[in-house]
Structure formats: structure tokens, C-alpha cells
Short mmCIF file of C-alpha atoms in Angstrom, two decimals:
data_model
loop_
_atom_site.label_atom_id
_atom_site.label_comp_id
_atom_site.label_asym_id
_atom_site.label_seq_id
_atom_site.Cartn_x
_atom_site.Cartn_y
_atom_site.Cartn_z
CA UNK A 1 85.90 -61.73 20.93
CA UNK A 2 86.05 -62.58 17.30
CA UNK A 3 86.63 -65.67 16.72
CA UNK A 4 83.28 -66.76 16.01
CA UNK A 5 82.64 -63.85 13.00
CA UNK A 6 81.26 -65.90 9.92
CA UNK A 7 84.16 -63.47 8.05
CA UNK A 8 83.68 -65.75 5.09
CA UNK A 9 80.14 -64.88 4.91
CA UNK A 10 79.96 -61.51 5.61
CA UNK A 11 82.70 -60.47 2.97
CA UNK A 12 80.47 -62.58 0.43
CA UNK A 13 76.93 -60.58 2.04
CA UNK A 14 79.27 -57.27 1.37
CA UNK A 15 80.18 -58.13 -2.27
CA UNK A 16 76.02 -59.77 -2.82
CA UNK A 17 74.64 -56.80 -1.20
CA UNK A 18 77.08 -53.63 -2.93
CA UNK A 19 76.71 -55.67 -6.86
CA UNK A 20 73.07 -56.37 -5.68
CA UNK A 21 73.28 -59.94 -7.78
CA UNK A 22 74.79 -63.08 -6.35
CA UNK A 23 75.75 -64.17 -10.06
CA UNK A 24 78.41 -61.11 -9.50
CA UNK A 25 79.30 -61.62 -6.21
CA UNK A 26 80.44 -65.11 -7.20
CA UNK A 27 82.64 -64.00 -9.81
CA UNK A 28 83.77 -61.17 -8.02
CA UNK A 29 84.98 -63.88 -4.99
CA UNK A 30 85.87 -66.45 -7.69
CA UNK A 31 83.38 -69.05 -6.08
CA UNK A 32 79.94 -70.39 -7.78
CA UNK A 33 76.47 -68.43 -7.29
CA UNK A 34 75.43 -71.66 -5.46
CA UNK A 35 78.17 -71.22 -3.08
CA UNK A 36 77.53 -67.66 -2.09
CA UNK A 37 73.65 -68.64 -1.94
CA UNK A 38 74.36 -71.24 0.68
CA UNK A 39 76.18 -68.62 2.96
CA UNK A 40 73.74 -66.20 2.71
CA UNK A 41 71.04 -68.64 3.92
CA UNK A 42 73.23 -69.70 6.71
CA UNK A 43 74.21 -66.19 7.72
CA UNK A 44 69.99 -65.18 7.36
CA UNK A 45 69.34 -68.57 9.65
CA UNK A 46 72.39 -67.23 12.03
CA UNK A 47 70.84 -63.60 12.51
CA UNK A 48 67.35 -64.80 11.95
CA UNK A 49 66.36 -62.63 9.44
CA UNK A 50 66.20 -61.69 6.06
CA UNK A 51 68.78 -60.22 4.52
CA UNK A 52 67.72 -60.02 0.54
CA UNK A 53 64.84 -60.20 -1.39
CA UNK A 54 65.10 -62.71 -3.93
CA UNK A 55 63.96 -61.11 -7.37
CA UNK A 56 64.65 -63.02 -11.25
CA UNK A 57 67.18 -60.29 -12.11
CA UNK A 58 69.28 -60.24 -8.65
CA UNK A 59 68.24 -59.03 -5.25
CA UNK A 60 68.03 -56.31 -3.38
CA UNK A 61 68.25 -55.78 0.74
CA UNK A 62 65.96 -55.57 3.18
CA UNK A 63 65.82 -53.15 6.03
CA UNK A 64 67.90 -55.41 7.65
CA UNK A 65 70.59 -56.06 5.24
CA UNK A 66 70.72 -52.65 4.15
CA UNK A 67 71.92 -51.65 8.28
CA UNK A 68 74.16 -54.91 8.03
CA UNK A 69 75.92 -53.81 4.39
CA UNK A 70 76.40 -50.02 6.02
CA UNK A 71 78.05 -51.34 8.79
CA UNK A 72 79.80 -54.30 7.04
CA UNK A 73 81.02 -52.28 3.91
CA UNK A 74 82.45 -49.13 6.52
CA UNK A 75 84.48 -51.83 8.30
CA UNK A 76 85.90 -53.27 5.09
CA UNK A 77 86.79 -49.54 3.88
CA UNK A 78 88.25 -48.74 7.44
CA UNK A 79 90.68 -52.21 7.32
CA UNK A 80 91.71 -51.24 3.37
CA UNK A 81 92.85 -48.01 4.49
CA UNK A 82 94.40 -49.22 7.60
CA UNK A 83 96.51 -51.50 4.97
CA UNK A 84 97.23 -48.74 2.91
CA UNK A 85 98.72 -46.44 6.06
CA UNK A 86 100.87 -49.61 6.26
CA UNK A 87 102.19 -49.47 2.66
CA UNK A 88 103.97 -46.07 2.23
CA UNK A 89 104.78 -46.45 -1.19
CA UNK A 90 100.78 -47.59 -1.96
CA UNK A 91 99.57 -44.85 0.55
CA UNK A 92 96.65 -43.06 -0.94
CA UNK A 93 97.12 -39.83 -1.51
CA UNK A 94 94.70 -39.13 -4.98
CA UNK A 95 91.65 -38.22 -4.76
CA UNK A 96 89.21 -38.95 -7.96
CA UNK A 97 85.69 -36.74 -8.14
CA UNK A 98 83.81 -37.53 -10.28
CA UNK A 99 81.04 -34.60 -12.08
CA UNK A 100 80.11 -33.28 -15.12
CA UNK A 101 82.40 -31.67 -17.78
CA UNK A 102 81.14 -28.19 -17.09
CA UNK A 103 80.93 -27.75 -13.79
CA UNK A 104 84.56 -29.24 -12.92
CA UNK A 105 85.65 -26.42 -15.81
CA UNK A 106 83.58 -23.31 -14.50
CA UNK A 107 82.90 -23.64 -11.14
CA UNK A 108 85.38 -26.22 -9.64
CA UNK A 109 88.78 -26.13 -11.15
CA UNK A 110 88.78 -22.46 -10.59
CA UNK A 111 88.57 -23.02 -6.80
CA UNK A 112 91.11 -25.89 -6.51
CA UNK A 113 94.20 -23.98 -5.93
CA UNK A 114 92.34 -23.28 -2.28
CA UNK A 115 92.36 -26.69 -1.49
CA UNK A 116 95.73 -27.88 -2.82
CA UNK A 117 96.90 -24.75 -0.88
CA UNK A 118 95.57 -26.22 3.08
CA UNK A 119 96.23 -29.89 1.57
CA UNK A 120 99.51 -29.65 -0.54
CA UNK A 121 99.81 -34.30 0.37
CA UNK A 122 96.58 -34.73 -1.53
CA UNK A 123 96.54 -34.86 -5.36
CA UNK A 124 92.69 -34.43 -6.75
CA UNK A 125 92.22 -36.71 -10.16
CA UNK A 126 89.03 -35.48 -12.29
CA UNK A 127 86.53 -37.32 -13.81
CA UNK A 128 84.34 -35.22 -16.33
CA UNK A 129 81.58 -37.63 -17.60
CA UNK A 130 77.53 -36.90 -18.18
CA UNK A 131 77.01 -40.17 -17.14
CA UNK A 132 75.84 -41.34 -13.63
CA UNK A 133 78.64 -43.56 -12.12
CA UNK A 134 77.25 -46.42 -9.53
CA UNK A 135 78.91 -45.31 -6.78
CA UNK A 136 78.21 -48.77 -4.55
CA UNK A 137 80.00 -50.61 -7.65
CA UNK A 138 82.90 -48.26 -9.17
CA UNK A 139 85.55 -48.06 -6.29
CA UNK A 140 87.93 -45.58 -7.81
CA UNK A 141 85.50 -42.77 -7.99
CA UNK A 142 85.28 -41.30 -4.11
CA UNK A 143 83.28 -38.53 -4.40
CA UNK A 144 80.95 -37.93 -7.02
CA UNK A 145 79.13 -34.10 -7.64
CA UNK A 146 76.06 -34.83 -9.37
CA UNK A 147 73.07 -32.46 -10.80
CA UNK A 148 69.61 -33.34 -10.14
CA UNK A 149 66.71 -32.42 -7.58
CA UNK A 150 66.33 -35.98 -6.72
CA UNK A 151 67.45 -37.86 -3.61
CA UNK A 152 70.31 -40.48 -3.63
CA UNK A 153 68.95 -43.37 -1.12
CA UNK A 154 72.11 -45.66 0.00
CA UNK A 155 74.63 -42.93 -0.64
CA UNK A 156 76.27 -40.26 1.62
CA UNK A 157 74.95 -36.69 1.28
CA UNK A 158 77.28 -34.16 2.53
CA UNK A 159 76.77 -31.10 0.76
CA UNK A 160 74.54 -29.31 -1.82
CA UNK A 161 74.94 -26.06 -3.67
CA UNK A 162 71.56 -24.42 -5.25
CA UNK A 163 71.47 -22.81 -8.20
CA UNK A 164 69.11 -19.76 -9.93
CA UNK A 165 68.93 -19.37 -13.48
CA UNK A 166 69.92 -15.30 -14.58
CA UNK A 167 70.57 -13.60 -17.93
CA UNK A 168 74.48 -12.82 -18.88
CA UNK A 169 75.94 -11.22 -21.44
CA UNK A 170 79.22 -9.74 -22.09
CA UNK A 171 79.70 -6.28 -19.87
CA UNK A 172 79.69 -3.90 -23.38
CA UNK A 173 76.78 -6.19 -24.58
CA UNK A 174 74.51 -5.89 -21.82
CA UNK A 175 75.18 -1.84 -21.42
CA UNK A 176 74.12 -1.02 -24.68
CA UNK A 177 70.93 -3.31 -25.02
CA UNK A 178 67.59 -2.09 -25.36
CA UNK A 179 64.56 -3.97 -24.38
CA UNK A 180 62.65 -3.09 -27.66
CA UNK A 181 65.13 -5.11 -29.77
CA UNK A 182 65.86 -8.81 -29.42
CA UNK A 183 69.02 -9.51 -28.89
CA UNK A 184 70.66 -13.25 -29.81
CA UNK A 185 69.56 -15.86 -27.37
CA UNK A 186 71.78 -18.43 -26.29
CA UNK A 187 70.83 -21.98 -24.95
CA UNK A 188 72.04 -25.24 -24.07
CA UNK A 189 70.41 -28.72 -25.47
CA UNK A 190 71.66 -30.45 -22.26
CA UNK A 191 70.10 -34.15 -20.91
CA UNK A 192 67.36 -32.41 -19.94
CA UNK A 193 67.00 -30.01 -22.47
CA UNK A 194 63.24 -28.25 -21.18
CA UNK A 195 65.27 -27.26 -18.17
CA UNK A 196 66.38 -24.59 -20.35
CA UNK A 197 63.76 -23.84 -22.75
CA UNK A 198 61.00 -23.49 -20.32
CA UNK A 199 63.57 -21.57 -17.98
CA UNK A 200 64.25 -18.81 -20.86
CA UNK A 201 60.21 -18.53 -21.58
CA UNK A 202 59.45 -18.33 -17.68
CA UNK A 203 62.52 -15.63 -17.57
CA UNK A 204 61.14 -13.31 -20.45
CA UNK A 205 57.20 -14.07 -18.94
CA UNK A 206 58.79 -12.36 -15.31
CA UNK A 207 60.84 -9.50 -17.47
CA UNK A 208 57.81 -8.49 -19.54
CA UNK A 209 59.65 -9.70 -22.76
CA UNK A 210 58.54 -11.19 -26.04
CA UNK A 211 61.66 -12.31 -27.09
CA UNK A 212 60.42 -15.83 -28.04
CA UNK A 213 57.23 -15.23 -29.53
CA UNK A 214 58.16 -15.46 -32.81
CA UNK A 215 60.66 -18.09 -32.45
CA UNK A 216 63.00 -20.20 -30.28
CA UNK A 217 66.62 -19.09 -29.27
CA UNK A 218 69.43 -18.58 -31.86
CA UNK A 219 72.02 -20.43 -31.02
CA UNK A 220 72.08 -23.93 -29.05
CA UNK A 221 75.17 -25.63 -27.51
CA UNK A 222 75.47 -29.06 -25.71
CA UNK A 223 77.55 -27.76 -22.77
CA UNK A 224 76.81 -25.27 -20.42
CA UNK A 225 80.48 -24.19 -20.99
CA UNK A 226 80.32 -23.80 -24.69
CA UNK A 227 77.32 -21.82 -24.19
CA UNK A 228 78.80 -19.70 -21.90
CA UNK A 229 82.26 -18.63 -23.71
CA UNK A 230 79.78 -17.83 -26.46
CA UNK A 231 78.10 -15.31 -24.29
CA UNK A 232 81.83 -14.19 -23.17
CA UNK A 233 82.49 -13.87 -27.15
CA UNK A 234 79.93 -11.07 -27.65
CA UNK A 235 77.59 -13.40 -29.53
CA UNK A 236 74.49 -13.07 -27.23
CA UNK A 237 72.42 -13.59 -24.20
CA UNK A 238 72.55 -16.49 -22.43
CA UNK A 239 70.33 -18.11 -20.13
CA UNK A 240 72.82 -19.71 -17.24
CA UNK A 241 73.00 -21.34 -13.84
CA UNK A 242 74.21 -18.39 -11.50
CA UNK A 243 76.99 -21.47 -10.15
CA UNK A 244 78.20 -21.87 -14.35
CA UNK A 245 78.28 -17.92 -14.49
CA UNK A 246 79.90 -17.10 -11.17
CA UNK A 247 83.46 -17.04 -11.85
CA UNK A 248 83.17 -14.78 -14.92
CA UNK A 249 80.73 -12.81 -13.43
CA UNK A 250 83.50 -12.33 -10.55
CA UNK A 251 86.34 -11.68 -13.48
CA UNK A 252 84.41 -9.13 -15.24
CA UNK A 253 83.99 -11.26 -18.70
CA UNK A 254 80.33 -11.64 -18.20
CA UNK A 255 77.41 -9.35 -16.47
CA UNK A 256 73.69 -10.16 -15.47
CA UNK A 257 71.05 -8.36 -17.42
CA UNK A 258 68.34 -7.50 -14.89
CA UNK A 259 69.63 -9.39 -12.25
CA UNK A 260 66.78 -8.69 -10.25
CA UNK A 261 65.22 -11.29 -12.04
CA UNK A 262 65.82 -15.20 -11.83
CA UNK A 263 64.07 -18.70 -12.09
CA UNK A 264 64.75 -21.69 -9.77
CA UNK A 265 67.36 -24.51 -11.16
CA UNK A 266 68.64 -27.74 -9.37
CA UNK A 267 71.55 -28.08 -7.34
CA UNK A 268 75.02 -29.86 -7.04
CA UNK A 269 75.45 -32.31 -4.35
CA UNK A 270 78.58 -34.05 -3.18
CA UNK A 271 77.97 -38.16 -2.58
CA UNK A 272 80.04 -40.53 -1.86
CA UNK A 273 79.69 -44.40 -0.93
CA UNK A 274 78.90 -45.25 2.93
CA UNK A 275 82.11 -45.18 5.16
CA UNK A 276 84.14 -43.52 2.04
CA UNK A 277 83.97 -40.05 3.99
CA UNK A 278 85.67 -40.90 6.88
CA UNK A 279 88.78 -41.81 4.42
CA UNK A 280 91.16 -39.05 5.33
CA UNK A 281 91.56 -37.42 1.95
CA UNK A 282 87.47 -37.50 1.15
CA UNK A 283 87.19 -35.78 4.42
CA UNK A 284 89.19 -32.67 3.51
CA UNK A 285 88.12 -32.55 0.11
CA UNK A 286 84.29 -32.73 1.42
CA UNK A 287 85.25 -29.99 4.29
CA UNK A 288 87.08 -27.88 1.76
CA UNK A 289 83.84 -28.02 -0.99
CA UNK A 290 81.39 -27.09 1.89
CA UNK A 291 83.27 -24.12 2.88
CA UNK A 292 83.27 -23.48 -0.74
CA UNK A 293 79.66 -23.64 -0.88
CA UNK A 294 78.76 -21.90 1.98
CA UNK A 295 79.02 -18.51 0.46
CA UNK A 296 76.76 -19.70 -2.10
CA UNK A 297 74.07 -20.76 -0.01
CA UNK A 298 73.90 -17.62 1.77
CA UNK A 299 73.75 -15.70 -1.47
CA UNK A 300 70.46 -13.44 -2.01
CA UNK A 301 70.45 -12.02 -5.43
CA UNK A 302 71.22 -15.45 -7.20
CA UNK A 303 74.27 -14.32 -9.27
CA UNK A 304 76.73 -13.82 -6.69
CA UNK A 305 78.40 -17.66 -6.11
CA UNK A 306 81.21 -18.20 -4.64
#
């Protein structure tokens, strides 16, 4: 029945079609770009179609090659893992997620106990970077939680968590503030740094407020979690995602001032490459984080997450 699959070929389509560039699929398989140009054209003359589009800086796949790499790269994932089972002592029990500094400090890591509580044979390794990781390239990241409102073409989406921006302060803060007299603002300079400023003029436009007429907020931070242990400090309002806020919201170290009143944010959403979710630890992580979420989504006042 398989004796006749070009395997030669269709591990060097998988390695072509995941780097995108033929120049690193050949040193990737230790053979020349001429080599693994050949058996593409012979596997494109075999299927009868084409497979890449031939650009000066690599290639990229067609409709067909992208249903060919899917289906090619899950079987390659599903025989790795079948090797693995057969290794005990290389078994894979870690589990590296990949997301940003702040969110695996305030909103994940605080949760985690749940899930090493129903998994106690799976060990989660973090990964707290603001950079994007290529997912189709970097093997050793499984699941990656990224921030954005944009869509991630060639990647599994499992789940998403929305966000609202709110107000916070520390409880004895917020009781004794009066409308009439500015408080310190607090704000983050993040990679997208308007998300904030135009969030905290939007939120004082809704409440009525001229807190920034004059001028800009007091204090700036680069992290979301800086930013928010300032707030937790006493030293100000701060203008946060109700996901950042939720756990010390829920522990009593910060409270929302006029909660009735938010502005829309982004949201986190779990990826991971094609096929990687059906690797026994991804799947209970990704289970465990969207019964985590869940609660979240059905939220209606924005502050209450999680």
C-alpha cells in the first residue's frame, strides 16, 4: 500500500514548504538547493500540480501545497511522537508556551496550579518573550498565546480570550477619590503604545472627565505588570486590560473605579502549528486554557475574568 510513497520527496516538500525557502530546506536535509529543486519538480509532475510559487527570496505554497504540507507535516508530527511513546526515558512530558512576559505573570501562572493539579505527568516550561516566534519554523515552542486582533493564516486557532480596558486603583485609593481632582494616571508605553493613550482619552471622553486636558499621564511603564503593581502600590490610576487586572481584582489588591465604564482591547489567542494539538500534552493544556477562558468570555461587566 506504500511502497510507492516518493518518502524522499515529501519529507524534502515538508522541510521546503514549513522554512518556505529551498536554500533552507537543503541545509536543513544536508543535500544541495538543486537537489531538493529537482524533487519538487518531480513530485509537482507526479501530482500534476503546483505545489510552490517560485519568488527571488524563496517560495511560498499554493492552494495545493498548502493542503499537501497540512497533511504531510501532521503525519510527520504523529510518527515523532509515536517514536517518542517508544522511548520512555525521551517520552515527552514538557510542555513549552510561549506568550508575553505579562500575561504568563498576571493572568497565567496564577491559574497553573489547576492544571498541574488534573495533569500532575505534564511539566509546563514558559517562554516570556515580546517577540513573535514562527511557529511553522521553531519546533520547541508548542503553543504560543499571542496578543493581537489579527488572524493567524496556517496556524491552529483553538481559543481566544477578549479583553475590556477599566480603571483600577488600589481599594483605599479609589474610595476616597473625587472626580473634581486628578488623580495620578498610570500608563504603559507597550509595542503599540496608542493602544493605551487613545484608550485612557476615550475612557475619560465616556466618564465626563478632563483629566488629560492639560497634559498626558504621569507615570509610564513598559510592562503591563510594572504598571500594574504601581497601581497596587498606591501610586495611581491605571488604565488596564480587565484579563492583566483580574487576579488582583479577585485578591482584593486592586478595585475598578466606575466599572460601569470600559473601552474595547484585543484578545489572547492560543496557536499552535498544524497537527501539534493532537500531541497528547498540547491537548490538555489547550482543554485546560479553554475552560479557563470560558468564564471570561461569558463575563458582562468587563472586570470580572476568570
Amino acid at each position: 500500500m506504500f511502497a510507492h510513497l516518493p518518502v524522499g520527496a515529501l519529507r524534502a516538500f515538508e522541510s521546503a514548504a514549513r522554512l518556505q525557502s529551498f536554500k533552507r530546506a537543503a541545509a536543513e536535509l544536508h543535500v544541495t538547493p538543486t537537489a531538493i529543486s529537482h524533487q519538487m519538480k518531480a513530485l509537482e509532475q507526479r501530482l500534476g500540480l503546483p505545489l510552490f510559487e517560485r519568488r527571488a527570496r524563496g517560495v511560498s505554497l499554493t492552494a495545493g501545497g498548502d493542503m499537501l504540507f497540512r497533511c504531510v507535516h501532521g503525519a510527520w508530527l504523529d510518527i515523532a511522537q509515536a517514536l517518542q511513546r517508544l522511548q520512555p526515558a525521551l517520552s515527552a512530558s514538557a510542555l513549552n508556551v510561549s506568550t508575553t512576559h505579562s500575561f504568563a505573570a498576571l493572568w497565567l501562572v496564577p491559574r497553573l496550579g489547576r492544571f498541574h493539579d488534573a495533569w500532575p505527568q505534564y511539566q509546563v516550561s514558559l517562554s516570556s518573550t515580546p517577540h513573535v516566534v514562527d511557529l511553522g519554523q521553531d519546533a520547541t515552542v508548542d503553543v504560543a498565546i499571542r496578543y493581537g486582533t489579527r488572524a493567524y493564516p496556517g496556524l491552529t486557532t483553538v481559543c481566544a480570550l477578549p479583553e475590556r480596558f477599566g480603571v483600577y486603583g488600589a481599594p483605599a485609593q479609589v474610595a476616597a477619590l473625587r472626580p473634581a481632582r486628578r488623580p495620578p494616571l498610570i500608563s504603559v508605553h507597550w509595542r503599540d503604545s496608542r493602544l493605551y493613550e487613545d484608550g485612557w482619552r476615550h475612557w475619560c471622553t465616556r466618564a465626563g472627565l478632563d483629566w488629560l486636558r492639560t497634559r498626558g499621564p504621569d507615570r509610564v511603564y513598559e510592562e503591563e505588570n510594572y504598571a500594574l503593581q504601581a497601581a497596587v502600590a498606591g501610586q495611581g490610576l491605571v488604565l488596564a486590560s480587565s484579563i492583566m487586572a483580574s487576579e488582583l481584582v479577585a485578591n482584593g489588591l486592586l478595585a475598578p473605579y466606575r466599572p460601569e465604564l470600559d473601552v474595547p482591547g484585543a484578545a489572547y489567542t492560543a496557536l499552535c502549528a498544524p497537527g501539534r494539538e493532537r500531541h497528547p500534552p498540547v491537548r490538555a493544556f489547550l482543554q485546560w486554557l479553554e475552560r479557563e477562558m470560558l468564564p471570561a468570555v461569558g463575563s458582562t461587566d468587563g472586570h470580572a475574568v476568570g
